[in-house]
C-alpha positions as YAML, in Angstrom:
chain: A
units: angstrom
residues:
- id: 1
  name: MET
  ca: [-35.93, -37.89, 16.25]
- id: 2
  name: GLU
  ca: [-38.43, -40.71, 16.07]
- id: 3
  name: SER
  ca: [-41.22, -38.38, 15.00]
- id: 4
  name: GLN
  ca: [-39.03, -37.29, 12.12]
- id: 5
  name: LYS
  ca: [-38.80, -40.92, 11.02]
- id: 6
  name: TYR
  ca: [-42.59, -41.21, 11.02]
- id: 7
  name: LEU
  ca: [-42.91, -37.91, 9.20]
- id: 8
  name: LEU
  ca: [-40.38, -38.94, 6.57]
- id: 9
  name: LEU
  ca: [-42.21, -42.25, 6.10]
- id: 10
  name: LEU
  ca: [-45.51, -40.42, 5.68]
- id: 11
  name: ILE
  ca: [-44.02, -38.00, 3.15]
- id: 12
  name: LEU
  ca: [-42.57, -40.86, 1.11]
- id: 13
  name: LEU
  ca: [-45.87, -42.73, 1.16]
- id: 14
  name: LEU
  ca: [-47.81, -39.64, 0.09]
- id: 15
  name: ALA
  ca: [-45.33, -39.04, -2.72]
- id: 16
  name: ALA
  ca: [-45.73, -42.65, -3.83]
- id: 17
  name: GLY
  ca: [-49.49, -42.19, -3.77]
- id: 18
  name: LEU
  ca: [-49.20, -39.13, -5.99]
- id: 19
  name: THR
  ca: [-47.07, -41.04, -8.47]
- id: 20
  name: THR
  ca: [-49.55, -43.89, -8.53]
- id: 21
  name: GLN
  ca: [-52.49, -41.53, -8.95]
- id: 22
  name: ALA
  ca: [-50.81, -39.69, -11.83]
- id: 23
  name: GLN
  ca: [-50.64, -42.87, -13.94]
- id: 24
  name: GLN
  ca: [-53.62, -43.59, -16.20]
- id: 25
  name: PRO
  ca: [-55.14, -47.05, -15.68]
- id: 26
  name: LYS
  ca: [-56.53, -48.84, -18.71]
- id: 27
  name: SER
  ca: [-60.04, -49.25, -17.38]
- id: 28
  name: ALA
  ca: [-62.26, -48.10, -14.56]
- id: 29
  name: ALA
  ca: [-62.15, -51.58, -13.04]
- id: 30
  name: GLU
  ca: [-58.34, -51.48, -12.92]
- id: 31
  name: GLU
  ca: [-58.47, -47.99, -11.49]
- id: 32
  name: ALA
  ca: [-60.88, -49.15, -8.78]
- id: 33
  name: GLU
  ca: [-58.54, -52.01, -7.94]
- id: 34
  name: ASN
  ca: [-55.55, -49.66, -7.72]
- id: 35
  name: LEU
  ca: [-57.54, -47.33, -5.48]
- id: 36
  name: ARG
  ca: [-58.50, -50.26, -3.25]
- id: 37
  name: LEU
  ca: [-54.82, -51.16, -2.87]
- id: 38
  name: GLN
  ca: [-54.06, -47.55, -1.94]
- id: 39
  name: LEU
  ca: [-56.91, -47.65, 0.59]
- id: 40
  name: ILE
  ca: [-55.41, -50.78, 2.17]
- id: 41
  name: ASP
  ca: [-52.06, -48.98, 2.43]
- id: 42
  name: VAL
  ca: [-53.71, -45.98, 4.09]
- id: 43
  name: GLN
  ca: [-55.57, -48.24, 6.53]
- id: 44
  name: THR
  ca: [-52.30, -50.00, 7.41]
- id: 45
  name: GLN
  ca: [-50.61, -46.66, 8.03]
- id: 46
  name: GLN
  ca: [-53.55, -45.56, 10.18]
- id: 47
  name: GLU
  ca: [-53.30, -48.70, 12.29]
- id: 48
  name: SER
  ca: [-49.58, -48.25, 12.89]
- id: 49
  name: LEU
  ca: [-50.05, -44.57, 13.76]
- id: 50
  name: ARG
  ca: [-52.91, -45.38, 16.12]
- id: 51
  name: ALA
  ca: [-50.67, -47.92, 17.85]
- id: 52
  name: ARG
  ca: [-47.93, -45.30, 18.15]
- id: 53
  name: ALA
  ca: [-50.46, -42.78, 19.51]
- id: 54
  name: ALA
  ca: [-51.50, -45.31, 22.16]
- id: 55
  name: GLU
  ca: [-47.82, -45.85, 23.08]
- id: 56
  name: LEU
  ca: [-47.33, -42.10, 23.41]
- id: 57
  name: ASP
  ca: [-50.48, -41.72, 25.51]
- id: 58
  name: GLU
  ca: [-49.09, -44.32, 27.88]
- id: 59
  name: ALA
  ca: [-45.56, -42.87, 27.89]
- id: 60
  name: ILE
  ca: [-46.77, -39.34, 28.65]
- id: 61
  name: LYS
  ca: [-48.31, -40.34, 31.97]
- id: 62
  name: PRO
  ca: [-46.33, -38.77, 34.84]
- id: 63
  name: GLU
  ca: [-45.46, -42.10, 36.47]
- id: 64
  name: ASN
  ca: [-44.07, -43.46, 33.18]
- id: 65
  name: ILE
  ca: [-42.02, -40.33, 32.57]
- id: 66
  name: GLN
  ca: [-40.67, -40.71, 36.11]
- id: 67
  name: ARG
  ca: [-39.74, -44.34, 35.42]
- id: 68
  name: SER
  ca: [-38.09, -43.52, 32.10]
- id: 69
  name: LEU
  ca: [-35.80, -41.00, 33.81]
- id: 70
  name: ALA
  ca: [-35.13, -43.09, 36.93]
- id: 71
  name: GLY
  ca: [-31.56, -43.93, 35.93]
- id: 72
  name: VAL
  ca: [-30.66, -40.39, 34.92]
- id: 73
  name: GLY
  ca: [-28.96, -38.33, 37.60]
- id: 74
  name: SER
  ca: [-29.65, -34.63, 37.64]
- id: 75
  name: THR
  ca: [-29.74, -31.73, 40.04]
- id: 76
  name: ARG
  ca: [-32.98, -30.61, 38.37]
- id: 77
  name: PRO
  ca: [-35.13, -33.69, 37.77]
- id: 78
  name: GLU
  ca: [-38.28, -31.56, 37.41]
- id: 79
  name: GLU
  ca: [-36.83, -29.87, 34.34]
- id: 80
  name: LEU
  ca: [-35.87, -33.23, 32.85]
- id: 81
  name: ARG
  ca: [-39.39, -34.58, 33.39]
- id: 82
  name: GLU
  ca: [-40.94, -31.46, 31.88]
- id: 83
  name: ALA
  ca: [-38.63, -31.61, 28.85]
- id: 84
  name: ARG
  ca: [-39.50, -35.28, 28.33]
- id: 85
  name: ARG
  ca: [-43.22, -34.54, 28.68]
- id: 86
  name: LYS
  ca: [-42.98, -31.73, 26.10]
- id: 87
  name: GLN
  ca: [-41.03, -33.96, 23.72]
- id: 88
  name: LEU
  ca: [-43.68, -36.68, 23.99]
- id: 89
  name: GLN
  ca: [-46.46, -34.11, 23.57]
- id: 90
  name: ILE
  ca: [-44.88, -32.76, 20.38]
- id: 91
  name: GLU
  ca: [-44.55, -36.26, 18.98]
- id: 92
  name: ARG
  ca: [-48.13, -37.09, 19.98]
- id: 93
  name: ASP
  ca: [-49.38, -33.94, 18.22]
- id: 94
  name: ALA
  ca: [-47.42, -34.85, 15.08]
- id: 95
  name: VAL
  ca: [-48.92, -38.35, 15.08]
- id: 96
  name: ALA
  ca: [-52.41, -36.86, 15.52]
- id: 97
  name: ALA
  ca: [-51.80, -34.53, 12.56]
- id: 98
  name: GLN
  ca: [-50.65, -37.46, 10.44]
- id: 99
  name: LEU
  ca: [-53.77, -39.39, 11.42]
- id: 100
  name: ARG
  ca: [-55.96, -36.46, 10.36]
- id: 101
  name: ILE
  ca: [-54.20, -36.36, 6.98]
- id: 102
  name: LEU
  ca: [-54.69, -40.09, 6.54]
- id: 103
  name: ASP
  ca: [-58.37, -39.80, 7.49]
- id: 104
  name: THR
  ca: [-58.81, -37.22, 4.75]
- id: 105
  name: SER
  ca: [-56.94, -39.40, 2.26]
- id: 106
  name: ARG
  ca: [-59.05, -42.37, 3.25]
- id: 107
  name: SER
  ca: [-62.29, -40.44, 2.69]
- id: 108
  name: ARG
  ca: [-61.12, -39.26, -0.72]
- id: 109
  name: LEU
  ca: [-60.00, -42.74, -1.71]
- id: 110
  name: GLU
  ca: [-63.35, -44.20, -0.69]
- id: 111
  name: ALA
  ca: [-65.15, -41.59, -2.80]
- id: 112
  name: ALA
  ca: [-62.84, -42.25, -5.75]
- id: 113
  name: ILE
  ca: [-63.46, -46.00, -5.41]
- id: 114
  name: LEU
  ca: [-67.23, -45.45, -5.53]
- id: 115
  name: ASP
  ca: [-66.77, -43.30, -8.63]
- id: 116
  name: ALA
  ca: [-64.50, -45.84, -10.32]
- id: 117
  name: ASP
  ca: [-66.92, -48.67, -9.49]
- id: 118
  name: ALA
  ca: [-69.76, -46.70, -11.07]
- id: 119
  name: ARG
  ca: [-67.69, -46.07, -14.19]
- id: 120
  name: ALA
  ca: [-66.69, -49.74, -14.30]
- id: 121
  name: TYR
  ca: [-70.36, -50.70, -14.12]
- id: 122
  name: HIS
  ca: [-71.16, -48.35, -17.01]
- id: 123
  name: GLU
  ca: [-68.25, -49.75, -19.02]
- id: 124
  name: SER
  ca: [-69.38, -53.32, -18.41]
- id: 125
  name: ALA
  ca: [-72.94, -52.36, -19.40]
- id: 126
  name: GLY
  ca: [-71.57, -51.04, -22.69]
- id: 127
  name: LEU
  ca: [-72.55, -47.43, -22.13]
- id: 128
  name: ALA
  ca: [-70.52, -44.95, -24.13]
- id: 129
  name: PRO
  ca: [-68.70, -42.23, -22.20]
- id: 130
  name: GLU
  ca: [-71.00, -39.66, -23.87]
- id: 131
  name: ALA
  ca: [-74.05, -41.43, -22.44]
- id: 132
  name: SER
  ca: [-72.70, -40.91, -18.96]
- id: 133
  name: GLY
  ca: [-71.29, -37.41, -19.49]
- id: 134
  name: MET
  ca: [-71.92, -36.33, -15.93]
- id: 135
  name: LEU
  ca: [-70.10, -39.43, -14.72]
- id: 136
  name: SER
  ca: [-67.02, -38.43, -16.70]
- id: 137
  name: VAL
  ca: [-67.07, -34.94, -15.23]
- id: 138
  name: GLN
  ca: [-67.44, -36.40, -11.74]
- id: 139
  name: SER
  ca: [-64.57, -38.78, -12.45]
- id: 140
  name: LEU
  ca: [-62.31, -35.96, -13.57]
- id: 141
  name: TRP
  ca: [-63.31, -33.88, -10.54]
- id: 142
  name: GLY
  ca: [-62.70, -36.88, -8.26]
- id: 143
  name: LYS
  ca: [-59.18, -37.37, -9.62]
- id: 144
  name: ARG
  ca: [-58.35, -33.69, -9.24]
- id: 145
  name: TRP
  ca: [-59.78, -33.64, -5.73]
- id: 146
  name: LEU
  ca: [-57.83, -36.76, -4.75]
- id: 147
  name: LEU
  ca: [-54.64, -35.45, -6.31]
- id: 148
  name: SER
  ca: [-54.94, -32.01, -4.72]
- id: 149
  name: GLY
  ca: [-55.60, -33.67, -1.36]
- id: 150
  name: GLY
  ca: [-52.42, -35.70, -1.73]
- id: 151
  name: VAL
  ca: [-50.41, -32.60, -2.56]
- id: 152
  name: GLY
  ca: [-52.04, -30.70, 0.29]
- id: 153
  name: GLY
  ca: [-51.34, -33.56, 2.65]
- id: 154
  name: PHE
  ca: [-47.74, -33.62, 1.54]
- id: 155
  name: VAL
  ca: [-47.38, -29.89, 2.16]
- id: 156
  name: VAL
  ca: [-49.03, -30.13, 5.58]
- id: 157
  name: ALA
  ca: [-46.89, -33.12, 6.56]
- id: 158
  name: PHE
  ca: [-43.74, -31.34, 5.42]
- id: 159
  name: ALA
  ca: [-44.64, -28.19, 7.36]
- id: 160
  name: ALA
  ca: [-45.46, -30.25, 10.45]
- id: 161
  name: GLY
  ca: [-42.10, -32.00, 10.13]
- id: 162
  name: LEU
  ca: [-40.24, -28.72, 9.96]
- id: 163
  name: PHE
  ca: [-42.17, -27.44, 12.97]
- id: 164
  name: VAL
  ca: [-41.43, -30.57, 15.02]
- id: 165
  name: ARG
  ca: [-37.79, -30.52, 13.99]
- id: 166
  name: ARG
  ca: [-37.42, -26.86, 15.00]
- id: 167
  name: ARG
  ca: [-39.14, -27.46, 18.34]
- id: 168
  name: LEU
  ca: [-36.93, -30.47, 19.10]
- id: 169
  name: ARG
  ca: [-33.81, -28.55, 18.14]
- id: 170
  name: ASN
  ca: [-34.83, -25.68, 20.44]
- id: 171
  name: ARG
  ca: [-35.47, -28.15, 23.29]
- id: 172
  name: LEU
  ca: [-32.05, -29.74, 22.85]
- id: 173
  name: LYS
  ca: [-30.32, -26.35, 22.87]
- id: 174
  name: SER
  ca: [-31.89, -25.31, 26.15]
...
Protein backbone atom coordinates (compact mmCIF):
# COMPACT_ATOMS: atom_id res chain seq x y z
CA MET A 1 0.00 0.00 0.00
CA GLU A 2 2.80 2.36 0.90
CA SER A 3 4.73 1.52 -2.25
CA GLN A 4 1.66 2.51 -4.23
CA LYS A 5 1.77 5.92 -2.56
CA TYR A 6 5.40 6.37 -3.60
CA LEU A 7 4.63 5.17 -7.09
CA LEU A 8 1.68 7.54 -7.42
CA LEU A 9 3.86 10.41 -6.18
CA LEU A 10 6.54 9.54 -8.73
CA ILE A 11 4.01 9.35 -11.55
CA LEU A 12 2.57 12.75 -10.63
CA LEU A 13 6.03 14.30 -10.45
CA LEU A 14 7.02 12.85 -13.82
CA ALA A 15 3.79 14.13 -15.34
CA ALA A 16 4.49 17.58 -13.89
CA GLY A 17 7.98 17.42 -15.36
CA LEU A 18 6.55 16.63 -18.79
CA THR A 19 4.18 19.57 -18.57
CA THR A 20 7.00 21.87 -17.55
CA GLN A 21 9.25 20.58 -20.33
CA ALA A 22 6.54 21.06 -22.96
CA GLN A 23 6.35 24.81 -22.30
CA GLN A 24 8.66 27.04 -24.34
CA PRO A 25 10.84 29.34 -22.22
CA LYS A 26 11.63 32.78 -23.60
CA SER A 27 15.38 32.41 -23.55
CA ALA A 28 18.06 29.80 -23.08
CA ALA A 29 18.99 31.35 -19.73
CA GLU A 30 15.41 30.97 -18.49
CA GLU A 31 15.31 27.43 -19.81
CA ALA A 32 18.55 26.63 -17.97
CA GLU A 33 17.07 28.04 -14.77
CA ASN A 34 13.90 25.96 -15.19
CA LEU A 35 16.00 22.86 -15.80
CA ARG A 36 18.04 23.59 -12.67
CA LEU A 37 14.82 23.78 -10.64
CA GLN A 38 13.73 20.44 -12.09
CA LEU A 39 17.14 18.99 -11.21
CA ILE A 40 16.72 20.16 -7.60
CA ASP A 41 13.31 18.45 -7.52
CA VAL A 42 14.81 15.22 -8.85
CA GLN A 43 17.64 15.37 -6.31
CA THR A 44 15.11 15.88 -3.50
CA GLN A 45 13.10 12.89 -4.70
CA GLN A 46 16.28 10.82 -4.89
CA GLU A 47 17.18 11.72 -1.31
CA SER A 48 13.76 10.75 0.01
CA LEU A 49 13.80 7.47 -1.94
CA ARG A 50 17.30 6.66 -0.71
CA ALA A 51 16.11 7.25 2.86
CA ARG A 52 13.14 4.94 2.24
CA ALA A 53 15.47 2.32 0.73
CA ALA A 54 17.64 2.48 3.86
CA GLU A 55 14.52 2.04 6.03
CA LEU A 56 13.49 -0.98 3.98
CA ASP A 57 16.98 -2.48 4.16
CA GLU A 58 16.79 -2.23 7.92
CA ALA A 59 13.20 -3.52 8.13
CA ILE A 60 13.94 -6.57 5.97
CA LYS A 61 16.49 -7.96 8.42
CA PRO A 62 15.15 -11.17 10.00
CA GLU A 63 15.36 -9.85 13.57
CA ASN A 64 13.37 -6.73 12.64
CA ILE A 65 10.72 -8.76 10.85
CA GLN A 66 10.49 -10.93 13.96
CA ARG A 67 10.05 -7.83 16.15
CA SER A 68 7.44 -6.32 13.87
CA LEU A 69 5.31 -9.47 14.15
CA ALA A 70 5.90 -10.06 17.86
CA GLY A 71 2.40 -8.98 18.88
CA VAL A 72 0.66 -10.98 16.17
CA GLY A 73 -0.56 -14.40 17.23
CA SER A 74 -0.55 -17.13 14.63
CA THR A 75 -0.30 -20.87 14.36
CA ARG A 76 2.10 -20.38 11.44
CA PRO A 77 4.50 -17.57 12.34
CA GLU A 78 7.01 -18.72 9.69
CA GLU A 79 4.49 -18.00 6.95
CA LEU A 80 3.75 -14.57 8.42
CA ARG A 81 7.46 -13.72 8.52
CA GLU A 82 7.96 -14.92 4.96
CA ALA A 83 4.96 -12.92 3.72
CA ARG A 84 6.28 -9.80 5.47
CA ARG A 85 9.76 -10.36 4.02
CA LYS A 86 8.32 -10.72 0.50
CA GLN A 87 6.21 -7.60 0.93
CA LEU A 88 9.26 -5.61 2.04
CA GLN A 89 11.32 -7.06 -0.82
CA ILE A 90 8.70 -6.02 -3.38
CA GLU A 91 8.61 -2.51 -1.97
CA ARG A 92 12.42 -2.34 -1.90
CA ASP A 93 12.55 -3.43 -5.56
CA ALA A 94 9.99 -0.77 -6.49
CA VAL A 95 12.02 1.92 -4.70
CA ALA A 96 15.17 0.74 -6.49
CA ALA A 97 13.37 0.96 -9.84
CA GLN A 98 12.20 4.47 -9.03
CA LEU A 99 15.76 5.44 -8.11
CA ARG A 100 17.03 4.11 -11.46
CA ILE A 101 14.40 6.19 -13.28
CA LEU A 102 15.39 9.28 -11.31
CA ASP A 103 19.08 8.65 -12.03
CA THR A 104 18.28 8.60 -15.74
CA SER A 105 16.21 11.77 -15.43
CA ARG A 106 18.99 13.44 -13.51
CA SER A 107 21.56 12.59 -16.19
CA ARG A 108 19.30 13.92 -18.92
CA LEU A 109 18.57 17.09 -16.98
CA GLU A 110 22.28 17.69 -16.42
CA ALA A 111 22.93 17.28 -20.15
CA ALA A 112 20.04 19.61 -21.00
CA ILE A 113 21.38 22.19 -18.53
CA LEU A 114 24.80 22.10 -20.19
CA ASP A 115 23.14 22.55 -23.57
CA ALA A 116 20.96 25.43 -22.34
CA ASP A 117 23.97 27.11 -20.72
CA ALA A 118 25.88 26.89 -24.01
CA ARG A 119 22.94 28.39 -25.89
CA ALA A 120 22.61 31.11 -23.25
CA TYR A 121 26.28 31.92 -23.70
CA HIS A 122 25.83 32.17 -27.47
CA GLU A 123 22.76 34.37 -27.00
CA SER A 124 24.63 36.67 -24.63
CA ALA A 125 27.54 36.85 -27.09
CA GLY A 126 25.10 37.99 -29.77
CA LEU A 127 25.55 35.01 -32.04
CA ALA A 128 22.65 34.39 -34.37
CA PRO A 129 21.00 30.97 -34.23
CA GLU A 130 22.25 30.32 -37.78
CA ALA A 131 25.84 30.86 -36.64
CA SER A 132 25.45 28.07 -34.14
CA GLY A 133 23.35 25.75 -36.32
CA MET A 134 24.75 22.60 -34.78
CA LEU A 135 23.91 23.97 -31.35
CA SER A 136 20.27 24.37 -32.37
CA VAL A 137 20.12 20.81 -33.63
CA GLN A 138 21.70 19.57 -30.41
CA SER A 139 19.20 21.63 -28.42
CA LEU A 140 16.27 20.16 -30.29
CA TRP A 141 17.69 16.65 -29.89
CA GLY A 142 18.27 17.31 -26.17
CA LYS A 143 14.66 18.37 -25.66
CA ARG A 144 13.34 15.34 -27.51
CA TRP A 145 15.66 13.04 -25.59
CA LEU A 146 14.63 14.56 -22.26
CA LEU A 147 10.96 14.45 -23.15
CA SER A 148 11.08 10.86 -24.39
CA GLY A 149 12.94 9.88 -21.22
CA GLY A 150 10.18 11.43 -19.13
CA VAL A 151 7.51 9.58 -21.06
CA GLY A 152 9.51 6.35 -20.86
CA GLY A 153 10.01 6.85 -17.15
CA PHE A 154 6.31 7.42 -16.71
CA VAL A 155 5.49 4.22 -18.59
CA VAL A 156 8.04 2.21 -16.61
CA ALA A 157 6.81 3.63 -13.31
CA PHE A 158 3.21 2.89 -14.24
CA ALA A 159 4.05 -0.69 -15.24
CA ALA A 160 6.04 -1.18 -12.03
CA GLY A 161 3.09 0.12 -10.03
CA LEU A 162 0.72 -2.31 -11.68
CA PHE A 163 3.15 -5.15 -11.06
CA VAL A 164 3.57 -4.26 -7.38
CA ARG A 165 -0.17 -3.82 -6.95
CA ARG A 166 -0.87 -7.23 -8.51
CA ARG A 167 1.79 -8.92 -6.38
CA LEU A 168 0.44 -7.33 -3.18
CA ARG A 169 -3.11 -8.31 -4.08
CA ASN A 170 -2.01 -11.90 -4.69
CA ARG A 171 -0.18 -11.95 -1.34
CA LEU A 172 -3.26 -10.68 0.50
CA LYS A 173 -5.47 -13.31 -1.13
CA SER A 174 -3.25 -16.18 -0.05
